mmCIF file of C-alpha atoms in Angstrom:
data_model
loop_
_atom_site.group_PDB
_atom_site.id
_atom_site.type_symbol
_atom_site.label_atom_id
_atom_site.label_comp_id
_atom_site.label_asym_id
_atom_site.label_seq_id
_atom_site.Cartn_x
_atom_site.Cartn_y
_atom_site.Cartn_z
ATOM 1 C CA MET P 135 142.654 114.190 118.680
ATOM 2 C CA SER P 136 141.605 115.837 114.898
ATOM 3 C CA GLU P 137 140.334 119.106 115.295
ATOM 4 C CA ILE P 138 136.875 118.122 113.896
ATOM 5 C CA ALA P 139 137.015 115.063 116.702
ATOM 6 C CA ASP P 140 137.713 117.840 119.270
ATOM 7 C CA GLY P 141 134.456 119.795 117.859
ATOM 8 C CA LEU P 142 132.387 116.776 118.473
ATOM 9 C CA ALA P 143 133.534 116.503 121.944
ATOM 10 C CA GLY P 144 132.099 119.679 122.845
ATOM 11 C CA LEU P 145 128.694 118.878 121.604
ATOM 12 C CA TYR P 146 126.175 118.309 124.476
ATOM 13 C CA MET P 147 125.045 115.148 122.467
ATOM 14 C CA PHE P 148 128.180 113.534 122.496
ATOM 15 C CA ARG P 149 128.747 114.413 125.992
ATOM 16 C CA THR P 150 129.180 110.503 126.764
ATOM 17 C CA VAL P 151 131.006 109.234 124.131
ATOM 18 C CA GLN P 152 134.220 108.538 124.371
ATOM 19 C CA LYS P 153 136.546 110.166 122.223
ATOM 20 C CA ARG P 154 137.967 106.864 120.215
ATOM 21 C CA HIS P 155 134.428 106.338 118.985
ATOM 22 C CA LEU P 156 134.394 110.001 117.662
ATOM 23 C CA GLU P 157 137.424 109.465 115.401
ATOM 24 C CA ALA P 158 135.484 106.499 114.178
ATOM 25 C CA LEU P 159 132.953 108.563 113.276
ATOM 26 C CA VAL P 160 134.785 111.399 111.645
ATOM 27 C CA GLU P 161 136.427 108.675 109.364
ATOM 28 C CA MET P 162 132.890 107.122 108.056
ATOM 29 C CA ALA P 163 131.698 110.899 107.838
ATOM 30 C CA PRO P 164 133.486 113.069 106.090
ATOM 31 C CA PRO P 165 134.083 116.501 107.721
ATOM 32 C CA VAL P 166 133.763 119.345 105.426
ATOM 33 C CA THR P 167 134.517 123.217 105.822
ATOM 34 C CA TYR P 168 132.164 125.602 103.936
ATOM 35 C CA PHE P 169 132.899 129.535 103.706
ATOM 36 C CA GLY P 170 130.656 132.127 103.738
ATOM 37 C CA GLY P 171 128.061 132.386 101.349
ATOM 38 C CA ASP P 172 129.202 128.374 100.237
ATOM 39 C CA ILE P 173 126.008 126.364 99.381
ATOM 40 C CA VAL P 174 125.544 123.307 101.455
ATOM 41 C CA PHE P 175 122.140 122.429 99.563
ATOM 42 C CA HIS P 176 120.316 123.897 96.755
ATOM 43 C CA GLN P 177 116.557 124.089 96.350
ATOM 44 C CA GLY P 178 115.350 121.430 94.164
ATOM 45 C CA ALA P 179 117.883 119.309 94.207
ATOM 46 C CA ALA P 180 118.116 115.692 94.944
ATOM 47 C CA ALA P 181 118.599 114.488 98.862
ATOM 48 C CA ASP P 182 120.756 112.311 99.623
ATOM 49 C CA SER P 183 122.716 113.029 102.516
ATOM 50 C CA ALA P 184 122.264 115.255 105.692
ATOM 51 C CA VAL P 185 124.908 117.360 107.303
ATOM 52 C CA LEU P 186 125.802 117.540 111.008
ATOM 53 C CA VAL P 187 126.809 121.256 111.900
ATOM 54 C CA VAL P 188 129.885 121.005 113.981
ATOM 55 C CA THR P 189 131.287 124.386 114.573
ATOM 56 C CA GLY P 190 129.564 128.128 112.509
ATOM 57 C CA LYS P 191 126.204 128.541 111.061
ATOM 58 C CA LEU P 192 123.927 127.469 108.139
ATOM 59 C CA ILE P 193 120.998 129.375 106.996
ATOM 60 C CA ALA P 194 117.975 127.722 105.367
ATOM 61 C CA TYR P 195 116.018 130.250 102.592
ATOM 62 C CA VAL P 196 113.864 130.050 100.025
ATOM 63 C CA ASP P 197 114.034 132.425 97.031
ATOM 64 C CA PRO P 198 110.582 133.199 95.471
ATOM 65 C CA GLY P 199 110.720 135.847 92.437
ATOM 66 C CA GLY P 200 113.685 136.900 93.884
ATOM 67 C CA ASN P 201 112.714 137.815 97.141
ATOM 68 C CA ARG P 202 114.904 135.734 99.153
ATOM 69 C CA ARG P 203 113.230 134.491 102.679
ATOM 70 C CA VAL P 204 115.315 133.263 105.320
ATOM 71 C CA LEU P 205 113.103 130.130 107.151
ATOM 72 C CA GLY P 206 115.859 129.849 110.018
ATOM 73 C CA ASP P 207 119.498 128.854 110.894
ATOM 74 C CA SER P 208 121.508 125.829 112.038
ATOM 75 C CA ARG P 209 124.309 126.107 114.549
ATOM 76 C CA PRO P 210 126.408 123.351 116.402
ATOM 77 C CA GLY P 211 124.820 120.194 117.374
ATOM 78 C CA GLU P 212 121.941 120.788 114.698
ATOM 79 C CA ILE P 213 121.417 118.256 111.916
ATOM 80 C CA VAL P 214 120.417 119.694 108.722
ATOM 81 C CA GLY P 215 118.338 117.337 105.430
ATOM 82 C CA GLU P 216 118.042 114.544 107.798
ATOM 83 C CA THR P 217 114.735 112.870 106.030
ATOM 84 C CA ALA P 218 117.116 112.355 103.310
ATOM 85 C CA LEU P 219 118.805 109.557 104.958
ATOM 86 C CA PHE P 220 115.362 107.485 105.241
ATOM 87 C CA THR P 221 113.993 108.338 101.862
ATOM 88 C CA ARG P 222 115.010 107.759 98.770
ATOM 89 C CA GLY P 223 114.136 110.225 95.326
ATOM 90 C CA GLY P 224 112.970 113.526 97.974
ATOM 91 C CA LYS P 225 114.713 116.690 96.939
ATOM 92 C CA ARG P 226 115.639 119.687 98.922
ATOM 93 C CA ASN P 227 113.161 122.142 100.314
ATOM 94 C CA ALA P 228 115.375 125.288 100.617
ATOM 95 C CA THR P 229 118.510 126.063 99.984
ATOM 96 C CA VAL P 230 121.174 126.070 102.732
ATOM 97 C CA ALA P 231 124.430 128.110 102.774
ATOM 98 C CA ALA P 232 127.113 128.750 105.395
ATOM 99 C CA GLU P 233 127.120 132.343 107.268
ATOM 100 C CA GLY P 234 130.612 131.815 107.551
ATOM 101 C CA VAL P 235 133.679 129.726 108.037
ATOM 102 C CA SER P 236 131.664 126.503 109.141
ATOM 103 C CA GLN P 237 132.864 122.832 109.535
ATOM 104 C CA CYS P 238 130.348 120.086 108.664
ATOM 105 C CA LEU P 239 130.013 116.093 109.229
ATOM 106 C CA GLU P 240 128.415 114.795 105.962
ATOM 107 C CA LEU P 241 126.144 111.726 106.787
ATOM 108 C CA SER P 242 124.794 109.854 104.225
ATOM 109 C CA ARG P 243 122.734 106.395 104.396
ATOM 110 C CA GLU P 244 126.177 104.130 103.768
ATOM 111 C CA THR P 245 127.273 106.457 106.894
ATOM 112 C CA LEU P 246 124.401 104.863 109.231
ATOM 113 C CA THR P 247 124.931 101.325 107.702
ATOM 114 C CA ARG P 248 128.480 101.437 108.679
ATOM 115 C CA ALA P 249 128.129 103.031 112.031
ATOM 116 C CA GLY P 250 125.090 101.111 113.220
ATOM 117 C CA ARG P 251 126.632 100.125 116.681
ATOM 118 C CA ASN P 252 129.003 103.389 117.350
ATOM 119 C CA PRO P 253 128.139 104.677 120.076
ATOM 120 C CA ALA P 254 128.499 108.090 118.483
ATOM 121 C CA MET P 255 126.361 106.646 115.904
ATOM 122 C CA VAL P 256 123.594 105.941 118.734
ATOM 123 C CA ALA P 257 123.314 109.406 120.095
ATOM 124 C CA LEU P 258 123.032 110.972 116.830
ATOM 125 C CA GLU P 259 119.887 108.657 116.258
ATOM 126 C CA GLN P 260 118.556 109.743 119.885
ATOM 127 C CA HIS P 261 119.703 113.572 118.957
ATOM 128 C CA MET P 262 117.783 113.247 115.914
ATOM 129 C CA LEU P 263 114.341 111.530 116.880
ATOM 130 C CA GLY P 264 114.190 114.548 119.522
ATOM 131 C CA THR P 265 114.894 116.918 116.328
ATOM 132 C CA MET P 266 112.125 115.422 114.254
ATOM 133 C CA ALA P 267 109.652 114.974 116.987
ATOM 134 C CA ARG P 268 110.162 118.844 118.041
ATOM 135 C CA ARG P 269 109.735 120.057 114.328
ATOM 136 C CA ILE P 270 106.588 117.926 114.052
ATOM 137 C CA ARG P 271 105.213 119.214 117.297
ATOM 138 C CA ALA P 272 106.228 122.808 116.541
ATOM 139 C CA THR P 273 104.494 122.420 112.994
ATOM 140 C CA ASN P 274 101.531 120.907 114.472
ATOM 141 C CA THR P 275 100.954 123.616 117.189
ATOM 142 C CA ASN P 276 101.041 125.942 114.229
ATOM 143 C CA ILE P 277 98.350 124.228 112.383
ATOM 144 C CA GLN P 278 96.215 124.049 115.659
ATOM 145 C CA ARG P 279 96.595 127.874 115.957
ATOM 146 C CA VAL P 280 94.991 128.337 112.776
ATOM 147 C CA TRP P 281 92.369 125.594 113.326
ATOM 148 C CA LYS P 282 91.305 127.587 116.575
ATOM 149 C CA GLU P 283 91.240 130.998 114.650
ATOM 150 C CA ALA P 284 88.976 129.419 112.070
ATOM 151 C CA GLU P 285 85.563 130.202 113.261
ATOM 152 C CA ALA P 286 86.513 133.702 113.879
ATOM 153 C CA ALA P 287 88.042 133.708 110.937
ATOM 154 C CA LYS P 288 85.381 133.081 108.506
ATOM 155 C CA ALA P 289 83.314 135.477 111.159
ATOM 156 C CA GLU P 290 85.871 138.100 110.084
ATOM 157 C CA LEU P 291 85.320 137.981 106.222
ATOM 158 C CA ALA P 292 81.938 137.905 106.413
ATOM 159 C CA ARG P 293 81.911 140.945 107.675
ATOM 160 C CA ASN P 294 85.223 142.246 105.509
ATOM 161 C CA THR P 295 86.232 140.479 102.374
ATOM 162 C CA LYS P 296 89.707 142.306 102.805
ATOM 163 C CA ALA P 297 90.177 140.171 105.790
ATOM 164 C CA PRO P 298 92.670 137.361 105.803
ATOM 165 C CA THR P 299 91.617 134.228 104.282
ATOM 166 C CA LEU P 300 92.481 130.585 106.501
ATOM 167 C CA ARG P 301 94.812 130.083 103.740
ATOM 168 C CA GLU P 302 96.419 133.411 104.121
ATOM 169 C CA ARG P 303 97.013 133.158 107.767
ATOM 170 C CA LEU P 304 98.514 129.616 107.330
ATOM 171 C CA ALA P 305 100.824 130.569 104.674
ATOM 172 C CA GLY P 306 101.934 133.718 106.921
ATOM 173 C CA LEU P 307 102.371 130.980 109.529
ATOM 174 C CA PHE P 308 104.240 128.482 107.221
ATOM 175 C CA GLY P 309 105.771 130.931 104.200
ATOM 176 C CA GLY P 310 103.320 129.771 101.104
ATOM 177 C CA GLY P 311 101.582 132.340 99.254
ATOM 178 C CA LYS P 312 102.371 135.617 98.959
ATOM 179 C CA MET M 292 98.270 85.644 123.470
ATOM 180 C CA ASN M 293 100.391 83.050 121.140
ATOM 181 C CA LEU M 294 102.698 85.146 118.892
ATOM 182 C CA ASN M 295 105.367 84.253 116.311
ATOM 183 C CA LEU M 296 107.478 87.428 117.194
ATOM 184 C CA ALA M 297 109.540 87.209 114.249
ATOM 185 C CA ARG M 298 106.546 87.026 111.709
ATOM 186 C CA GLU M 299 105.074 90.244 113.627
ATOM 187 C CA ALA M 300 108.245 91.886 113.227
ATOM 188 C CA GLY M 301 108.265 91.306 109.223
ATOM 189 C CA ARG M 302 104.587 92.494 109.079
ATOM 190 C CA ILE M 303 105.422 95.449 110.679
ATOM 191 C CA LEU M 304 108.284 96.137 108.902
ATOM 192 C CA THR M 305 106.045 96.453 105.648
ATOM 193 C CA VAL M 306 104.709 99.502 106.909
ATOM 194 C CA HIS M 307 107.274 101.317 108.808
ATOM 195 C CA PRO M 308 110.525 100.202 106.216
ATOM 196 C CA TYR M 309 113.721 101.156 107.218
ATOM 197 C CA ALA M 310 117.523 100.593 105.837
ATOM 198 C CA GLY M 311 118.829 96.894 106.934
ATOM 199 C CA GLY M 312 115.787 96.155 108.970
ATOM 200 C CA ARG M 313 115.481 93.068 109.948
ATOM 201 C CA SER M 314 113.104 91.200 111.215
ATOM 202 C CA SER M 315 114.793 89.104 113.502
ATOM 203 C CA ASP M 316 116.457 91.995 115.693
ATOM 204 C CA LEU M 317 113.051 93.890 115.554
ATOM 205 C CA ALA M 318 111.859 90.425 117.115
ATOM 206 C CA LYS M 319 113.569 91.394 120.024
ATOM 207 C CA VAL M 320 112.258 94.543 120.305
ATOM 208 C CA LEU M 321 108.987 93.284 120.745
ATOM 209 C CA GLU M 322 110.380 90.343 123.189
ATOM 210 C CA ARG M 323 110.295 92.892 125.364
ATOM 211 C CA CYS M 324 106.853 94.194 125.085
ATOM 212 C CA GLU M 325 103.971 93.488 127.310
ATOM 213 C CA PRO M 326 100.806 91.609 125.433
ATOM 214 C CA LYS M 327 97.285 93.230 125.857
ATOM 215 C CA THR M 328 93.718 93.125 124.717
ATOM 216 C CA LEU M 329 91.175 95.107 123.709
ATOM 217 C CA ALA M 330 87.666 94.818 123.193
ATOM 218 C CA ILE M 331 85.640 96.841 120.819
ATOM 219 C CA ASP M 332 85.223 100.510 122.169
ATOM 220 C CA ASP M 333 87.985 99.687 124.929
ATOM 221 C CA VAL M 334 89.535 103.198 125.048
ATOM 222 C CA LEU M 335 93.599 102.729 124.404
ATOM 223 C CA THR M 336 94.601 106.355 124.942
ATOM 224 C CA SER M 337 92.937 109.334 125.711
ATOM 225 C CA GLU M 338 93.924 112.703 124.281
ATOM 226 C CA GLY M 339 95.175 115.044 126.590
ATOM 227 C CA ASP M 340 96.600 112.493 128.998
ATOM 228 C CA GLN M 341 100.621 111.656 129.812
ATOM 229 C CA GLY M 342 101.626 109.264 127.051
ATOM 230 C CA GLU M 343 103.943 106.705 129.072
ATOM 231 C CA GLU M 344 103.141 103.551 126.300
ATOM 232 C CA ALA M 345 103.804 103.050 122.780
ATOM 233 C CA TYR M 346 101.999 100.602 120.726
ATOM 234 C CA PHE M 347 102.403 98.068 118.281
ATOM 235 C CA LEU M 348 99.291 96.555 117.013
ATOM 236 C CA LEU M 349 98.874 93.337 115.462
ATOM 237 C CA ARG M 350 95.316 92.656 114.659
ATOM 238 C CA GLY M 351 92.176 94.609 114.595
ATOM 239 C CA THR M 352 91.526 98.407 113.828
ATOM 240 C CA VAL M 353 91.926 101.575 115.842
ATOM 241 C CA ARG M 354 89.751 104.570 116.065
ATOM 242 C CA VAL M 355 91.333 108.052 116.022
ATOM 243 C CA LEU M 356 89.499 110.670 117.457
ATOM 244 C CA LYS M 357 90.237 114.394 118.154
ATOM 245 C CA LYS M 358 88.549 117.418 119.383
ATOM 246 C CA GLY M 359 87.966 120.060 117.482
ATOM 247 C CA PRO M 360 87.710 123.857 118.355
ATOM 248 C CA GLY M 361 83.752 123.269 120.002
ATOM 249 C CA GLY M 362 85.538 119.997 122.183
ATOM 250 C CA ASP M 363 83.252 117.679 120.512
ATOM 251 C CA ASP M 364 85.270 114.507 118.714
ATOM 252 C CA GLN M 365 85.758 113.512 115.452
ATOM 253 C CA GLU M 366 87.265 110.852 113.713
ATOM 254 C CA LEU M 367 90.605 111.410 112.345
ATOM 255 C CA ALA M 368 91.234 108.327 110.808
ATOM 256 C CA GLN M 369 91.115 104.360 111.444
ATOM 257 C CA ILE M 370 94.498 102.451 111.556
ATOM 258 C CA PRO M 371 94.067 98.688 110.784
ATOM 259 C CA ALA M 372 97.099 96.178 111.680
ATOM 260 C CA PRO M 373 99.973 96.399 111.087
ATOM 261 C CA ALA M 374 101.229 99.786 113.080
ATOM 262 C CA LEU M 375 103.143 101.720 115.370
ATOM 263 C CA LEU M 376 100.774 103.764 117.724
ATOM 264 C CA GLY M 377 101.455 106.192 120.866
ATOM 265 C CA HIS M 378 105.279 106.618 119.883
ATOM 266 C CA MET M 379 105.543 110.715 119.828
ATOM 267 C CA SER M 380 104.664 110.685 123.351
ATOM 268 C CA LEU M 381 107.669 108.639 124.058
ATOM 269 C CA VAL M 382 110.300 110.859 122.374
ATOM 270 C CA ASP M 383 109.337 114.189 123.162
ATOM 271 C CA HIS M 384 107.355 113.349 126.934
ATOM 272 C CA SER M 385 104.401 115.002 125.224
ATOM 273 C CA LYS M 386 100.610 114.523 126.170
ATOM 274 C CA ARG M 387 98.636 112.467 123.733
ATOM 275 C CA SER M 388 97.372 114.093 120.683
ATOM 276 C CA ALA M 389 94.205 111.818 120.043
ATOM 277 C CA THR M 390 91.995 109.332 121.195
ATOM 278 C CA CYS M 391 92.370 105.894 120.061
ATOM 279 C CA VAL M 392 89.692 103.507 120.715
ATOM 280 C CA ALA M 393 89.456 99.736 119.822
ATOM 281 C CA ALA M 394 87.110 99.975 116.232
ATOM 282 C CA ASP M 395 87.234 95.926 117.006
ATOM 283 C CA ALA M 396 89.243 93.135 118.727
ATOM 284 C CA CYS M 397 92.517 94.171 118.909
ATOM 285 C CA GLN M 398 95.666 92.350 119.749
ATOM 286 C CA ILE M 399 98.753 94.723 120.895
ATOM 287 C CA LEU M 400 102.138 94.946 122.515
ATOM 288 C CA VAL M 401 102.765 97.718 124.520
ATOM 289 C CA MET M 402 105.936 99.166 125.324
ATOM 290 C CA ASP M 403 106.560 101.178 128.301
ATOM 291 C CA ARG M 404 108.644 104.155 128.480
ATOM 292 C CA ARG M 405 110.810 102.304 131.067
ATOM 293 C CA THR M 406 111.531 99.841 127.988
ATOM 294 C CA TYR M 407 111.681 102.426 125.719
ATOM 295 C CA GLY M 408 114.412 104.189 127.413
ATOM 296 C CA SER M 409 116.995 101.294 128.355
ATOM 297 C CA LEU M 410 116.584 100.391 124.559
ATOM 298 C CA LEU M 411 116.959 103.715 123.262
ATOM 299 C CA THR M 412 120.690 104.210 124.737
ATOM 300 C CA GLU M 413 121.666 100.547 123.538
ATOM 301 C CA SER M 414 124.082 100.038 120.834
ATOM 302 C CA SER M 415 122.681 96.365 120.387
ATOM 303 C CA SER M 416 121.143 95.528 116.601
ATOM 304 C CA ARG M 417 117.590 95.697 119.303
ATOM 305 C CA GLY M 418 118.671 98.925 120.243
ATOM 306 C CA THR M 419 119.457 99.558 116.635
ATOM 307 C CA ALA M 420 116.296 98.296 115.304
ATOM 308 C CA LEU M 421 114.080 100.244 117.494
ATOM 309 C CA ARG M 422 115.881 103.706 116.822
ATOM 310 C CA ARG M 423 115.410 103.417 112.891
ATOM 311 C CA LEU M 424 112.029 102.281 113.162
ATOM 312 C CA LEU M 425 111.280 105.301 114.613
ATOM 313 C CA LEU M 426 113.166 107.387 112.484
ATOM 314 C CA SER M 427 112.057 106.069 109.813
ATOM 315 C CA SER M 428 107.913 106.271 111.062
ATOM 316 C CA LEU M 429 108.635 110.176 111.951
ATOM 317 C CA THR M 430 110.510 110.772 108.530
ATOM 318 C CA ARG M 431 107.337 109.701 106.837
ATOM 319 C CA GLN M 432 104.852 111.856 109.327
ATOM 320 C CA LEU M 433 107.077 114.882 108.597
ATOM 321 C CA ILE M 434 107.114 114.928 104.677
ATOM 322 C CA SER M 435 103.915 113.688 104.920
ATOM 323 C CA GLY M 436 102.297 116.463 106.911
ATOM 324 C CA ASN M 437 104.662 119.184 105.184
ATOM 325 C CA ALA M 438 103.453 117.997 101.474
ATOM 326 C CA ARG M 439 99.458 118.257 103.016
ATOM 327 C CA LEU M 440 100.491 121.929 104.283
ATOM 328 C CA GLN M 441 102.302 123.031 101.108
ATOM 329 C CA GLY M 442 99.350 121.384 99.411
ATOM 330 C CA LEU M 443 96.625 123.556 101.345
ATOM 331 C CA LEU M 444 98.736 126.898 100.466
ATOM 332 C CA VAL M 445 97.741 126.310 97.178
ATOM 333 C CA GLU M 446 94.172 126.829 95.847
ATOM 334 C CA PRO M 447 93.353 123.853 93.629
ATOM 335 C CA ASP M 448 93.324 126.303 90.716
ATOM 336 C CA ASP M 449 96.461 127.458 90.630
ATOM 337 C CA GLU M 450 97.883 123.735 89.985
ATOM 338 C CA PRO M 451 98.784 123.047 86.543
ATOM 339 C CA ALA M 452 95.996 120.129 86.081
ATOM 340 C CA SER M 453 98.773 117.508 85.098
ATOM 341 C CA THR M 454 100.673 117.561 88.041
ATOM 342 C CA ALA M 455 97.600 118.458 90.842
ATOM 343 C CA SER M 456 97.687 114.850 91.873
ATOM 344 C CA ARG M 457 101.062 114.159 92.355
ATOM 345 C CA SER M 458 102.829 117.171 93.539
ATOM 346 C CA THR M 459 102.621 120.703 95.309
ATOM 347 C CA PRO M 460 104.733 123.428 93.351
ATOM 348 C CA SER M 461 107.295 124.870 95.372
ATOM 349 C CA ALA M 462 107.167 128.341 96.887
ATOM 350 C CA ALA M 463 109.496 129.413 93.765
ATOM 351 C CA THR M 464 106.874 128.535 91.160
ATOM 352 C CA ARG M 465 103.537 128.974 92.778
ATOM 353 C CA LYS M 466 101.235 131.638 90.992
ATOM 354 C CA PRO M 467 100.186 134.817 92.912
ATOM 355 C CA ARG M 468 96.607 133.691 95.042
ATOM 356 C CA LYS M 469 93.463 134.878 94.060
ATOM 357 C CA ARG M 470 91.421 136.430 97.021
ATOM 358 C CA ARG M 471 88.429 134.782 97.993
ATOM 359 C CA SER M 472 85.290 136.199 98.938
ATOM 360 C CA ALA M 473 83.537 134.817 102.423
ATOM 361 C CA GLY M 474 82.006 131.279 102.257
ATOM 362 C CA SER M 475 83.698 130.784 99.354
ATOM 363 C CA ASP M 476 84.686 126.702 98.749
ATOM 364 C CA GLY M 477 88.602 127.711 97.304
ATOM 365 C CA ASP M 478 89.789 128.430 101.094
ATOM 366 C CA ILE M 479 91.146 125.629 103.606
ATOM 367 C CA SER M 480 87.793 123.982 105.798
ATOM 368 C CA ASN M 481 88.267 122.593 109.317
ATOM 369 C CA ASN M 482 88.409 119.446 108.558
ATOM 370 C CA ASP M 483 91.640 120.424 105.891
ATOM 371 C CA LEU M 484 93.349 121.546 109.141
ATOM 372 C CA LEU M 485 92.285 118.324 111.290
ATOM 373 C CA ARG M 486 94.057 116.142 108.263
ATOM 374 C CA ALA M 487 97.122 118.172 108.132
ATOM 375 C CA ALA M 488 97.665 117.962 111.399
ATOM 376 C CA GLY M 489 96.695 114.022 112.074
ATOM 377 C CA VAL M 490 99.312 113.520 109.118
ATOM 378 C CA LEU M 491 101.908 115.303 111.148
ATOM 379 C CA GLU M 492 101.016 113.185 114.748
ATOM 380 C CA GLY M 493 101.202 110.185 112.408
ATOM 381 C CA TRP M 494 97.746 109.108 112.754
ATOM 382 C CA ALA M 495 96.550 109.519 109.209
ATOM 383 C CA VAL M 496 99.993 109.030 107.328
ATOM 384 C CA ASP M 497 98.847 108.884 103.631
ATOM 385 C CA THR M 498 101.225 108.951 100.922
ATOM 386 C CA SER M 499 100.164 112.660 99.293
ATOM 387 C CA GLY M 500 103.567 114.396 98.356
ATOM 388 C CA VAL M 501 105.830 111.424 98.343
ATOM 389 C CA ASP M 502 104.761 109.654 95.500
ATOM 390 C CA ASP M 503 107.930 109.739 93.766
ATOM 391 C CA MET M 504 109.621 108.960 96.565
ATOM 392 C CA GLN M 505 110.128 105.711 98.050
ATOM 393 C CA MET M 506 111.351 105.037 101.678
ATOM 394 C CA VAL M 507 114.745 103.377 101.964
ATOM 395 C CA GLU M 508 114.654 99.537 101.592
ATOM 396 C CA ASP M 509 117.087 97.182 100.921
ATOM 397 C CA GLU M 510 117.082 93.960 98.611
ATOM 398 C CA ASP M 511 115.633 91.772 101.765
ATOM 399 C CA MET M 512 112.563 94.035 102.854
ATOM 400 C CA ARG M 513 111.526 94.081 99.352
ATOM 401 C CA ARG M 514 111.138 90.458 99.048
ATOM 402 C CA ARG M 515 109.527 90.479 102.637
ATOM 403 C CA ARG M 516 106.945 93.049 101.303
ATOM 404 C CA MET M 517 106.427 90.778 98.535
ATOM 405 C CA ASP M 518 105.922 87.897 100.430
ATOM 406 C CA SER M 519 104.098 89.671 103.345
ATOM 407 C CA LYS M 520 101.535 90.749 100.166
ATOM 408 C CA GLN M 521 101.329 87.388 99.084
ATOM 409 C CA ARG M 522 100.323 85.806 102.754
ATOM 410 C CA TRP M 523 98.009 88.550 103.508
#
């Protein structure tokens, strides 16, 4: 079995998938090795594929006015840029770079079509569903938090015009603004 | 309920397109669902309840209500058929995020957790159809929700007039914001936040921020969409 398929076999999402199916997935989704500092996606670039991290670590950041702000990292078993698989014409929201030697599988819309019934793809799709739902819930929880604070924020602003506005509170959570 | 499932599946695919989606495959998913009818004001889901079902709304319109910080119900959206509702709870075992009430007589197909769990792990064409349908729907929720959030973070007078209605600037291109005084109209309102939350939950998915983007669809789907527009 190839080294990358060995790596896939160690991921939780593929725990019940036979190795021959993982090998078949590797044939349809080309493995890519990134070295520390290599850029995987550039912010603003056209989004047409996603990557599954098999080993190593990727970091996502935005760079407003030369001030790099790290948004998060992705470790083995995590998928980056998966919305590109279900939309056309989208752009990358952040730059993604490797933080060390990182092996990834590159997933394209064609991979989805070709590997549709491969049990490894079934497992990958289930995993993506969980990932997307978690992201939606996490963002929504933060919005609800700000929503609940809204009345207090207005009262505070009435007393002190330098108190953070709702927009600033939201920006603190989601990285916009300053 | 006398239903042509292939036709119903085709209608659902017009609002939840995904690459390679075929109505015959999705019809096999619908075959596993139980029909249900609602009269006006019947409650389909209650906010805070454990969600054990997802719903394909085939006819009628559903009102979506969410409790505000003061505990009062606020209408978030009215969703007409065809639509997929309540699937987030099946995906992540979360509680219902809103209350859904029939705005008029509704025809629904109900998918319970057991059926969902069994289809989700199938490598058959119907299993793939369900997974891709859900992935396509969640992707739209994520993109629309994020676009609306980015829109909230930018004050209206920071946006160039020519692009204000089409896109939101990235953090890198955004101008510094001006501080607002208390009571200023420029800040975010509770309704803005309610709408952003609703979009993320899939209750009021709009197309703001995805104007230049299209969900992946193939030639068959384009034809079906055009067909459907002519019929309905």
